[in-house]
mmCIF file of C-alpha atoms and ligand atoms in Angstrom:
data_model
loop_
_atom_site.group_PDB
_atom_site.id
_atom_site.type_symbol
_atom_site.label_atom_id
_atom_site.label_comp_id
_atom_site.label_asym_id
_atom_site.label_seq_id
_atom_site.Cartn_x
_atom_site.Cartn_y
_atom_site.Cartn_z
ATOM 1 C CA MET S 1 0.000 0.000 0.000
ATOM 2 C CA ILE S 2 1.364 3.396 -0.991
ATOM 3 C CA SER S 3 0.461 6.186 1.372
ATOM 4 C CA THR S 4 1.923 9.679 1.671
ATOM 5 C CA PRO S 5 0.996 12.483 4.105
ATOM 6 C CA ILE S 6 -1.558 13.876 1.655
ATOM 7 C CA ASN S 7 -3.706 10.724 1.913
ATOM 8 C CA GLU S 8 -4.645 11.568 5.457
ATOM 9 C CA GLN S 9 -4.661 15.338 4.957
ATOM 10 C CA LEU S 10 -7.133 15.085 2.067
ATOM 11 C CA GLY S 11 -9.026 11.993 3.258
ATOM 12 C CA ILE S 12 -8.169 9.899 0.188
ATOM 13 C CA LYS S 13 -7.012 6.284 -0.127
ATOM 14 C CA TYR S 14 -4.579 6.778 -3.028
ATOM 15 C CA PRO S 15 -2.414 9.908 -3.586
ATOM 16 C CA ILE S 16 -3.779 10.500 -7.090
ATOM 17 C CA PHE S 17 -5.788 13.428 -8.465
ATOM 18 C CA GLN S 18 -7.810 13.311 -11.637
ATOM 19 C CA GLY S 19 -6.990 16.468 -13.594
ATOM 20 C CA GLY S 20 -9.748 19.066 -13.809
ATOM 21 C CA MET S 21 -10.317 18.914 -17.561
ATOM 22 C CA ALA S 22 -12.509 21.464 -19.335
ATOM 23 C CA TRP S 23 -15.494 19.900 -21.177
ATOM 24 C CA VAL S 24 -14.434 16.509 -19.803
ATOM 25 C CA ALA S 25 -14.358 16.419 -16.007
ATOM 26 C CA ASP S 26 -17.998 16.490 -14.918
ATOM 27 C CA ALA S 27 -19.677 15.108 -11.794
ATOM 28 C CA SER S 28 -19.681 11.574 -13.221
ATOM 29 C CA LEU S 29 -15.904 11.402 -13.685
ATOM 30 C CA ALA S 30 -15.059 13.300 -10.494
ATOM 31 C CA ALA S 31 -17.343 11.099 -8.363
ATOM 32 C CA GLY S 32 -16.048 7.949 -10.114
ATOM 33 C CA VAL S 33 -12.460 8.823 -9.217
ATOM 34 C CA SER S 34 -13.335 9.859 -5.660
ATOM 35 C CA ASN S 35 -15.341 6.664 -5.122
ATOM 36 C CA ALA S 36 -12.298 4.716 -6.350
ATOM 37 C CA GLY S 37 -10.152 6.323 -3.632
ATOM 38 C CA GLY S 38 -8.487 9.141 -5.596
ATOM 39 C CA LEU S 39 -9.378 12.809 -5.629
ATOM 40 C CA GLY S 40 -11.876 13.580 -8.386
ATOM 41 C CA LEU S 41 -12.114 17.126 -9.706
ATOM 42 C CA ILE S 42 -14.890 18.913 -11.530
ATOM 43 C CA ALA S 43 -13.677 21.296 -14.242
ATOM 44 C CA GLY S 44 -14.843 24.856 -13.686
ATOM 45 C CA MET S 45 -13.577 26.155 -17.029
ATOM 46 C CA ASN S 46 -16.673 25.571 -19.107
ATOM 47 C CA SER S 47 -19.367 26.463 -16.552
ATOM 48 C CA ASN S 48 -20.820 29.656 -15.225
ATOM 49 C CA GLY S 49 -21.447 29.870 -11.487
ATOM 50 C CA GLU S 50 -24.889 28.268 -11.447
ATOM 51 C CA GLN S 51 -23.931 25.455 -13.845
ATOM 52 C CA LEU S 52 -20.990 24.671 -11.594
ATOM 53 C CA ARG S 53 -23.224 24.690 -8.508
ATOM 54 C CA ALA S 54 -25.519 22.143 -10.202
ATOM 55 C CA GLU S 55 -22.535 19.921 -11.087
ATOM 56 C CA ILE S 56 -21.273 20.074 -7.482
ATOM 57 C CA LYS S 57 -24.734 19.036 -6.271
ATOM 58 C CA LYS S 58 -24.737 16.085 -8.693
ATOM 59 C CA ALA S 59 -21.276 14.977 -7.540
ATOM 60 C CA ARG S 60 -22.418 15.125 -3.895
ATOM 61 C CA GLU S 61 -25.291 12.791 -4.821
ATOM 62 C CA LEU S 62 -22.863 10.373 -6.495
ATOM 63 C CA THR S 63 -20.199 10.263 -3.782
ATOM 64 C CA ASP S 64 -19.739 10.943 -0.109
ATOM 65 C CA LYS S 65 -15.962 11.118 -0.583
ATOM 66 C CA PRO S 66 -13.967 14.361 -0.891
ATOM 67 C CA PHE S 67 -13.669 15.892 -4.348
ATOM 68 C CA GLY S 68 -12.406 19.176 -5.726
ATOM 69 C CA VAL S 69 -13.069 21.822 -8.356
ATOM 70 C CA ASN S 70 -10.554 23.135 -10.893
ATOM 71 C CA VAL S 71 -10.815 26.885 -11.345
ATOM 72 C CA MET S 72 -9.368 27.892 -14.696
ATOM 73 C CA LEU S 73 -8.213 31.473 -14.224
ATOM 74 C CA MET S 74 -8.676 32.304 -17.918
ATOM 75 C CA SER S 75 -12.382 31.344 -17.840
ATOM 76 C CA PRO S 76 -14.765 34.187 -18.698
ATOM 77 C CA PHE S 77 -16.783 33.081 -15.627
ATOM 78 C CA VAL S 78 -13.860 33.017 -13.212
ATOM 79 C CA GLU S 79 -15.325 35.595 -10.800
ATOM 80 C CA GLU S 80 -18.619 33.734 -10.291
ATOM 81 C CA VAL S 81 -16.904 30.342 -10.231
ATOM 82 C CA ALA S 82 -14.486 31.611 -7.554
ATOM 83 C CA GLN S 83 -17.459 32.765 -5.487
ATOM 84 C CA VAL S 84 -19.469 29.530 -5.881
ATOM 85 C CA VAL S 85 -16.590 27.288 -4.771
ATOM 86 C CA ALA S 86 -16.190 29.414 -1.643
ATOM 87 C CA GLU S 87 -19.931 29.311 -0.868
ATOM 88 C CA GLU S 88 -20.072 25.557 -1.456
ATOM 89 C CA LYS S 89 -17.022 25.033 0.786
ATOM 90 C CA ILE S 90 -15.405 22.617 -1.643
ATOM 91 C CA GLU S 91 -12.662 20.520 0.013
ATOM 92 C CA VAL S 92 -9.969 21.235 -2.571
ATOM 93 C CA ILE S 93 -9.521 23.779 -5.337
ATOM 94 C CA THR S 94 -6.894 23.407 -8.023
ATOM 95 C CA THR S 95 -6.231 26.355 -10.288
ATOM 96 C CA GLY S 96 -4.965 26.459 -13.848
ATOM 97 C CA ALA S 97 -3.359 29.053 -16.121
ATOM 98 C CA GLY S 98 -1.863 31.634 -13.808
ATOM 99 C CA ASN S 99 -1.660 33.034 -10.313
ATOM 100 C CA PRO S 100 -4.795 32.677 -8.130
ATOM 101 C CA GLY S 101 -3.481 35.244 -5.592
ATOM 102 C CA LYS S 102 -6.524 37.481 -5.944
ATOM 103 C CA TYR S 103 -8.918 34.754 -4.699
ATOM 104 C CA MET S 104 -6.731 33.154 -2.035
ATOM 105 C CA LYS S 105 -8.034 35.111 0.951
ATOM 106 C CA LYS S 106 -11.666 34.274 0.181
ATOM 107 C CA TRP S 107 -10.919 30.575 -0.339
ATOM 108 C CA LEU S 108 -8.683 30.207 2.702
ATOM 109 C CA GLU S 109 -11.323 31.884 4.882
ATOM 110 C CA ALA S 110 -13.831 29.303 3.596
ATOM 111 C CA GLY S 111 -11.458 26.584 4.875
ATOM 112 C CA ILE S 112 -10.592 25.350 1.384
ATOM 113 C CA LYS S 113 -7.273 23.713 0.536
ATOM 114 C CA VAL S 114 -5.929 25.509 -2.531
ATOM 115 C CA ILE S 115 -3.548 23.651 -4.835
ATOM 116 C CA PRO S 116 -2.403 25.705 -7.841
ATOM 117 C CA VAL S 117 -1.017 24.049 -10.962
ATOM 118 C CA VAL S 118 2.421 25.555 -11.618
ATOM 119 C CA PRO S 119 4.794 25.286 -14.607
ATOM 120 C CA SER S 120 7.790 26.927 -12.877
ATOM 121 C CA VAL S 121 9.668 27.368 -9.598
ATOM 122 C CA ALA S 122 8.720 31.066 -9.409
ATOM 123 C CA LEU S 123 4.984 30.341 -9.494
ATOM 124 C CA ALA S 124 5.398 27.509 -6.981
ATOM 125 C CA ARG S 125 7.137 29.887 -4.549
ATOM 126 C CA LEU S 126 4.439 32.507 -5.064
ATOM 127 C CA ALA S 127 1.711 29.934 -4.401
ATOM 128 C CA GLU S 128 3.416 28.901 -1.157
ATOM 129 C CA ARG S 129 3.715 32.540 -0.043
ATOM 130 C CA ASN S 130 0.000 33.028 -0.771
ATOM 131 C CA GLY S 131 -0.974 30.144 1.525
ATOM 132 C CA ALA S 132 -1.378 27.229 -0.916
ATOM 133 C CA PHE S 133 -1.753 23.821 0.729
ATOM 134 C CA ALA S 134 0.323 22.172 -2.011
ATOM 135 C CA VAL S 135 1.273 22.732 -5.645
ATOM 136 C CA ILE S 136 0.830 20.597 -8.738
ATOM 137 C CA ALA S 137 4.042 20.786 -10.783
ATOM 138 C CA GLU S 138 2.864 20.101 -14.307
ATOM 139 C CA GLY S 139 5.338 19.265 -17.056
ATOM 140 C CA GLY S 140 4.850 20.089 -20.720
ATOM 141 C CA GLU S 141 4.194 16.445 -21.665
ATOM 142 C CA SER S 142 0.664 16.904 -20.397
ATOM 143 C CA GLY S 143 -2.491 17.495 -22.361
ATOM 144 C CA GLY S 144 -3.953 21.015 -22.424
ATOM 145 C CA HIS S 145 -2.222 24.320 -21.696
ATOM 146 C CA VAL S 146 1.435 23.593 -21.061
ATOM 147 C CA GLY S 147 4.594 25.260 -19.800
ATOM 148 C CA ASP S 148 8.127 24.822 -21.131
ATOM 149 C CA LEU S 149 9.685 22.395 -18.670
ATOM 150 C CA SER S 150 9.266 18.629 -18.690
ATOM 151 C CA THR S 151 7.993 16.791 -15.614
ATOM 152 C CA MET S 152 11.396 15.155 -15.064
ATOM 153 C CA ALA S 153 13.126 18.551 -14.911
ATOM 154 C CA LEU S 154 10.386 20.538 -13.174
ATOM 155 C CA VAL S 155 9.287 18.328 -10.274
ATOM 156 C CA PRO S 156 12.607 18.044 -8.370
ATOM 157 C CA GLN S 157 13.289 21.760 -8.808
ATOM 158 C CA VAL S 158 9.885 22.635 -7.336
ATOM 159 C CA VAL S 159 10.381 20.071 -4.551
ATOM 160 C CA ASP S 160 13.667 21.807 -3.640
ATOM 161 C CA ALA S 161 12.105 25.283 -3.776
ATOM 162 C CA VAL S 162 9.051 24.891 -1.514
ATOM 163 C CA SER S 163 8.227 23.167 1.756
ATOM 164 C CA ILE S 164 4.583 22.390 0.943
ATOM 165 C CA PRO S 165 3.701 19.047 -0.728
ATOM 166 C CA VAL S 166 4.292 18.737 -4.466
ATOM 167 C CA ILE S 167 2.022 16.735 -6.750
ATOM 168 C CA ALA S 168 3.575 15.692 -10.093
ATOM 169 C CA ALA S 169 1.578 15.979 -13.316
ATOM 170 C CA GLY S 170 2.252 15.473 -16.994
ATOM 171 C CA GLY S 171 3.175 12.191 -18.631
ATOM 172 C CA ILE S 172 1.980 9.901 -15.846
ATOM 173 C CA ALA S 173 -0.131 7.011 -17.109
ATOM 174 C CA ASP S 174 1.216 3.854 -15.498
ATOM 175 C CA GLY S 175 2.839 2.548 -12.331
ATOM 176 C CA ARG S 176 6.391 3.170 -13.547
ATOM 177 C CA GLN S 177 5.734 6.871 -14.052
ATOM 178 C CA LEU S 178 3.850 6.961 -10.747
ATOM 179 C CA ALA S 179 6.826 5.370 -8.939
ATOM 180 C CA ALA S 180 9.225 7.761 -10.686
ATOM 181 C CA SER S 181 7.178 10.717 -9.434
ATOM 182 C CA PHE S 182 7.773 9.614 -5.841
ATOM 183 C CA MET S 183 11.482 9.255 -6.614
ATOM 184 C CA LEU S 184 11.486 12.876 -7.812
ATOM 185 C CA GLY S 185 10.108 13.953 -4.450
ATOM 186 C CA ALA S 186 6.395 14.250 -5.241
ATOM 187 C CA GLN S 187 3.845 13.177 -2.630
ATOM 188 C CA GLY S 188 1.196 12.373 -5.223
ATOM 189 C CA VAL S 189 0.310 12.608 -8.895
ATOM 190 C CA GLN S 190 -2.291 14.229 -11.089
ATOM 191 C CA VAL S 191 -3.429 12.278 -14.144
ATOM 192 C CA GLY S 192 -5.491 13.627 -17.034
ATOM 193 C CA THR S 193 -4.985 11.734 -20.277
ATOM 194 C CA ARG S 194 -5.475 8.224 -18.889
ATOM 195 C CA PHE S 195 -8.792 9.202 -17.282
ATOM 196 C CA LEU S 196 -10.118 10.384 -20.658
ATOM 197 C CA VAL S 197 -11.065 6.779 -21.404
ATOM 198 C CA ALA S 198 -12.448 5.920 -17.961
ATOM 199 C CA THR S 199 -15.902 4.350 -18.209
ATOM 200 C CA GLU S 200 -17.228 7.128 -15.955
ATOM 201 C CA CYS S 201 -15.879 9.752 -18.386
ATOM 202 C CA THR S 202 -18.819 11.031 -20.439
ATOM 203 C CA ILE S 203 -16.981 12.482 -23.468
ATOM 204 C CA SER S 204 -17.816 11.268 -26.990
ATOM 205 C CA GLN S 205 -16.790 7.748 -27.987
ATOM 206 C CA GLU S 206 -15.020 9.297 -30.997
ATOM 207 C CA TYR S 207 -12.725 11.238 -28.615
ATOM 208 C CA LYS S 208 -11.984 8.113 -26.581
ATOM 209 C CA ASP S 209 -11.254 6.109 -29.753
ATOM 210 C CA LYS S 210 -8.853 8.775 -31.007
ATOM 211 C CA VAL S 211 -6.915 8.575 -27.708
ATOM 212 C CA LEU S 212 -6.932 4.771 -27.795
ATOM 213 C CA LYS S 213 -5.491 4.764 -31.339
ATOM 214 C CA ALA S 214 -2.812 7.438 -30.701
ATOM 215 C CA LYS S 215 0.865 6.736 -31.365
ATOM 216 C CA ASP S 216 3.814 8.139 -29.392
ATOM 217 C CA ILE S 217 4.466 11.073 -31.744
ATOM 218 C CA ASP S 218 0.830 11.971 -32.350
ATOM 219 C CA THR S 219 0.573 15.075 -30.149
ATOM 220 C CA VAL S 220 1.440 18.594 -31.219
ATOM 221 C CA LEU S 221 1.469 22.100 -29.711
ATOM 222 C CA THR S 222 -0.724 24.830 -31.152
ATOM 223 C CA GLY S 223 -0.951 28.430 -29.955
ATOM 224 C CA LYS S 224 2.732 29.004 -29.126
ATOM 225 C CA ARG S 225 2.599 32.288 -31.043
ATOM 226 C CA LEU S 226 -0.161 33.507 -28.711
ATOM 227 C CA GLY S 227 1.892 32.642 -25.626
ATOM 228 C CA HIS S 228 -0.378 29.854 -24.418
ATOM 229 C CA PRO S 229 0.479 26.603 -26.167
ATOM 230 C CA VAL S 230 -2.000 23.730 -26.028
ATOM 231 C CA ARG S 231 -1.103 20.056 -26.533
ATOM 232 C CA SER S 232 -3.566 17.962 -28.497
ATOM 233 C CA LEU S 233 -3.669 15.064 -30.954
ATOM 234 C CA LYS S 234 -2.783 15.850 -34.571
ATOM 235 C CA ASN S 235 -5.793 16.095 -36.875
ATOM 236 C CA ALA S 236 -7.306 18.334 -39.576
ATOM 237 C CA PHE S 237 -7.861 21.071 -36.963
ATOM 238 C CA THR S 238 -4.220 21.191 -35.822
ATOM 239 C CA ARG S 239 -2.924 21.049 -39.425
ATOM 240 C CA GLU S 240 -5.123 23.985 -40.416
ATOM 241 C CA TYR S 241 -4.298 25.928 -37.242
ATOM 242 C CA LEU S 242 -0.543 25.446 -37.596
ATOM 243 C CA LYS S 243 -0.618 26.540 -41.230
ATOM 244 C CA LYS S 244 -2.237 29.797 -40.112
ATOM 245 C CA GLU S 245 -0.153 30.171 -36.949
ATOM 246 C CA TYR S 246 3.111 30.134 -38.863
ATOM 247 C CA ASN S 247 1.881 32.272 -41.738
ATOM 248 C CA SER S 248 1.789 35.348 -39.538
ATOM 249 C CA SER S 249 1.660 37.966 -42.291
ATOM 250 C CA GLU S 250 -1.815 36.819 -43.284
ATOM 251 C CA VAL S 251 -3.430 35.765 -40.029
ATOM 252 C CA SER S 252 -3.718 38.110 -37.053
ATOM 253 C CA ASP S 253 -3.463 36.956 -33.436
ATOM 254 C CA GLU S 254 -7.166 37.803 -32.973
ATOM 255 C CA GLU S 255 -8.107 35.512 -35.851
ATOM 256 C CA LEU S 256 -5.920 32.786 -34.418
ATOM 257 C CA GLU S 257 -7.596 33.146 -30.985
ATOM 258 C CA LYS S 258 -10.989 32.797 -32.650
ATOM 259 C CA LEU S 259 -9.938 29.585 -34.408
ATOM 260 C CA GLY S 260 -9.446 27.963 -31.012
ATOM 261 C CA LEU S 261 -12.898 28.816 -29.684
ATOM 262 C CA GLY S 262 -15.356 25.970 -29.146
ATOM 263 C CA VAL S 263 -13.072 23.337 -30.650
ATOM 264 C CA LEU S 264 -12.533 21.261 -27.487
ATOM 265 C CA ARG S 265 -16.261 21.191 -26.887
ATOM 266 C CA ALA S 266 -16.840 20.099 -30.518
ATOM 267 C CA ALA S 267 -14.572 17.084 -30.019
ATOM 268 C CA ALA S 268 -15.414 16.186 -26.410
ATOM 269 C CA ARG S 269 -19.169 16.685 -26.559
ATOM 270 C CA GLY S 270 -19.963 16.750 -30.285
ATOM 271 C CA GLY S 271 -17.683 13.878 -31.381
ATOM 272 C CA ASP S 272 -16.009 15.963 -34.122
ATOM 273 C CA VAL S 273 -12.475 14.666 -33.798
ATOM 274 C CA LYS S 274 -11.443 15.986 -37.226
ATOM 275 C CA ASN S 275 -12.254 19.682 -36.927
ATOM 276 C CA GLY S 276 -12.376 19.789 -33.126
ATOM 277 C CA CYS S 277 -9.429 19.885 -30.730
ATOM 278 C CA VAL S 278 -8.667 16.484 -29.162
ATOM 279 C CA ILE S 279 -6.631 17.546 -26.156
ATOM 280 C CA ALA S 280 -4.411 14.762 -24.806
ATOM 281 C CA GLY S 281 -0.876 14.361 -23.497
ATOM 282 C CA GLN S 282 2.203 12.559 -24.809
ATOM 283 C CA VAL S 283 1.203 9.407 -22.915
ATOM 284 C CA ALA S 284 -1.954 8.992 -25.017
ATOM 285 C CA SER S 285 -0.313 6.077 -26.823
ATOM 286 C CA MET S 286 0.115 4.260 -23.492
ATOM 287 C CA VAL S 287 -3.633 4.335 -22.938
ATOM 288 C CA LYS S 288 -4.803 1.034 -24.402
ATOM 289 C CA LYS S 289 -8.276 0.305 -23.115
ATOM 290 C CA GLU S 290 -11.363 1.718 -21.476
ATOM 291 C CA GLN S 291 -11.462 0.831 -17.787
ATOM 292 C CA SER S 292 -13.304 2.052 -14.715
ATOM 293 C CA ALA S 293 -11.586 4.689 -12.579
ATOM 294 C CA LYS S 294 -11.148 1.991 -9.928
ATOM 295 C CA GLU S 295 -9.377 -0.358 -12.358
ATOM 296 C CA ILE S 296 -7.124 2.432 -13.626
ATOM 297 C CA ILE S 297 -6.097 3.515 -10.138
ATOM 298 C CA GLU S 298 -5.603 0.006 -8.759
ATOM 299 C CA GLU S 299 -3.574 -1.071 -11.802
ATOM 300 C CA MET S 300 -1.315 1.973 -11.518
ATOM 301 C CA PHE S 301 -0.712 1.559 -7.793
ATOM 302 C CA THR S 302 -0.144 -2.212 -7.965
ATOM 303 C CA GLN S 303 2.493 -1.684 -10.649
ATOM 304 C CA ALA S 304 4.077 1.215 -8.739
ATOM 305 C CA GLU S 305 4.384 -0.970 -5.631
ATOM 306 C CA GLU S 306 6.190 -3.651 -7.667
ATOM 307 C CA VAL S 307 8.515 -1.071 -9.215
ATOM 308 C CA LEU S 308 9.288 0.586 -5.891
ATOM 309 C CA GLY S 309 9.797 -2.836 -4.291
ATOM 310 C CA GLY S 310 12.538 -3.581 -6.845
ATOM 311 C CA ALA S 311 14.050 -0.109 -6.700
ATOM 312 C CA MET S 312 17.226 -1.321 -4.981
ATOM 313 C CA LYS S 313 18.167 -3.759 -7.753
ATOM 314 C CA TRP S 314 20.966 -1.624 -9.205
ATOM 315 C CA VAL S 315 22.292 -0.521 -5.803
ATOM 316 C CA LYS S 316 25.256 -2.807 -5.057
HETATM 317 C C1 FMN E 1 -8.800 17.259 -22.253
HETATM 318 C C2 FMN E 1 -8.011 17.987 -21.218
HETATM 319 C C3 FMN E 1 -8.490 19.189 -20.700
HETATM 320 C C4 FMN E 1 -7.783 19.865 -19.699
HETATM 321 N N1 FMN E 1 -8.322 21.007 -19.156
HETATM 322 C C5 FMN E 1 -7.739 21.568 -18.060
HETATM 323 C C6 FMN E 1 -8.386 22.630 -17.363
HETATM 324 O O1 FMN E 1 -9.484 23.073 -17.702
HETATM 325 N N2 FMN E 1 -7.744 23.154 -16.258
HETATM 326 C C7 FMN E 1 -6.526 22.670 -15.827
HETATM 327 O O2 FMN E 1 -5.992 23.177 -14.827
HETATM 328 N N3 FMN E 1 -5.904 21.659 -16.463
HETATM 329 C C8 FMN E 1 -6.492 21.084 -17.558
HETATM 330 N N4 FMN E 1 -5.894 19.996 -18.167
HETATM 331 C C9 FMN E 1 -4.648 19.404 -17.578
HETATM 332 C C10 FMN E 1 -4.997 18.271 -16.596
HETATM 333 O O3 FMN E 1 -5.729 18.756 -15.505
HETATM 334 C C11 FMN E 1 -3.768 17.520 -16.076
HETATM 335 O O4 FMN E 1 -2.938 18.347 -15.286
HETATM 336 C C12 FMN E 1 -2.935 16.923 -17.205
HETATM 337 O O5 FMN E 1 -3.782 16.289 -18.124
HETATM 338 C C13 FMN E 1 -1.918 15.931 -16.657
HETATM 339 O O6 FMN E 1 -1.085 15.446 -17.659
HETATM 340 P P1 FMN E 1 -1.432 14.142 -18.570
HETATM 341 O O7 FMN E 1 -2.398 14.623 -19.610
HETATM 342 O O8 FMN E 1 -0.120 13.764 -19.145
HETATM 343 O O9 FMN E 1 -2.027 13.087 -17.674
HETATM 344 C C14 FMN E 1 -6.555 19.341 -19.216
HETATM 345 C C15 FMN E 1 -6.061 18.127 -19.755
HETATM 346 C C16 FMN E 1 -6.774 17.450 -20.734
HETATM 347 C C17 FMN E 1 -6.221 16.145 -21.256
#
């Protein structure tokens, strides 16, 4: 059994978070992961305040275990979402895409544990100074909005820089990567891509099939020119986008921004995996079959225990 201090602090059986994924992570997935012993998270990115409140209510009907909400700081609804999570006294909030400093006081007063996702040492230090309970150090292998550093390089540097717990994210899909995260000094992991194909995940079957068929070199970054690169699976959408992104004399940044609107929803909810954006990380090709959240978590932790058990084999 693998247990780190955050198990007890968060009331979870396994030190694993399911990433708060826009248009993906609804009450069904979050409750499925929490019921399986991890920490499920509802994505706040695509909801206004009242839609989020309804999703929280649904999750509370589906599980009596702790779960969290991901507040995406670039959401147009961020102010109302920030207010609703405080009113609902959610156990854990993770934040994406920036510095949540402005909301920290309100959330801490509501007794919420705030765990920002950080792509750098500087943001990790800032989060600690602002009262974060922990940080999620997310490497650029991950699906979605990514930073520059890889998980292997980022996690130990963040671990050395802060004294709060560090959760590793990005490129973690099996027990070997889970075990490696502990070796890097993390106290837990956050997983997104592998949970895309969980049976409790309600995205389109077309999206799941595209992940299941992915090869190792099938992801690509779009949006670098705009300063917020996104990793997704190559398709007609990414080919078209990249053509425009790197033909800057003809396509303005505003036009490029517009091209990215609604495309994740089209793939995740509408099943359009050609012209929509199929966000997934570099480990997509390691995701081989649909399984329940419980099967995914148990398989990962059983393998990690075996790997950690044999960790001394090269030490003579
Ligand atoms: C489809 C998808 C949507 C995502 N949306 C968000 C989001 O709204 N907010 C956020 O903080 N992270 C988001 N992420 C990142 C995940 O929460 C998680 O940190 C990441 O997927 C971990 O890396 P992995 O994909 O290699 O497992 C998203 C990831 C995916 C795959």
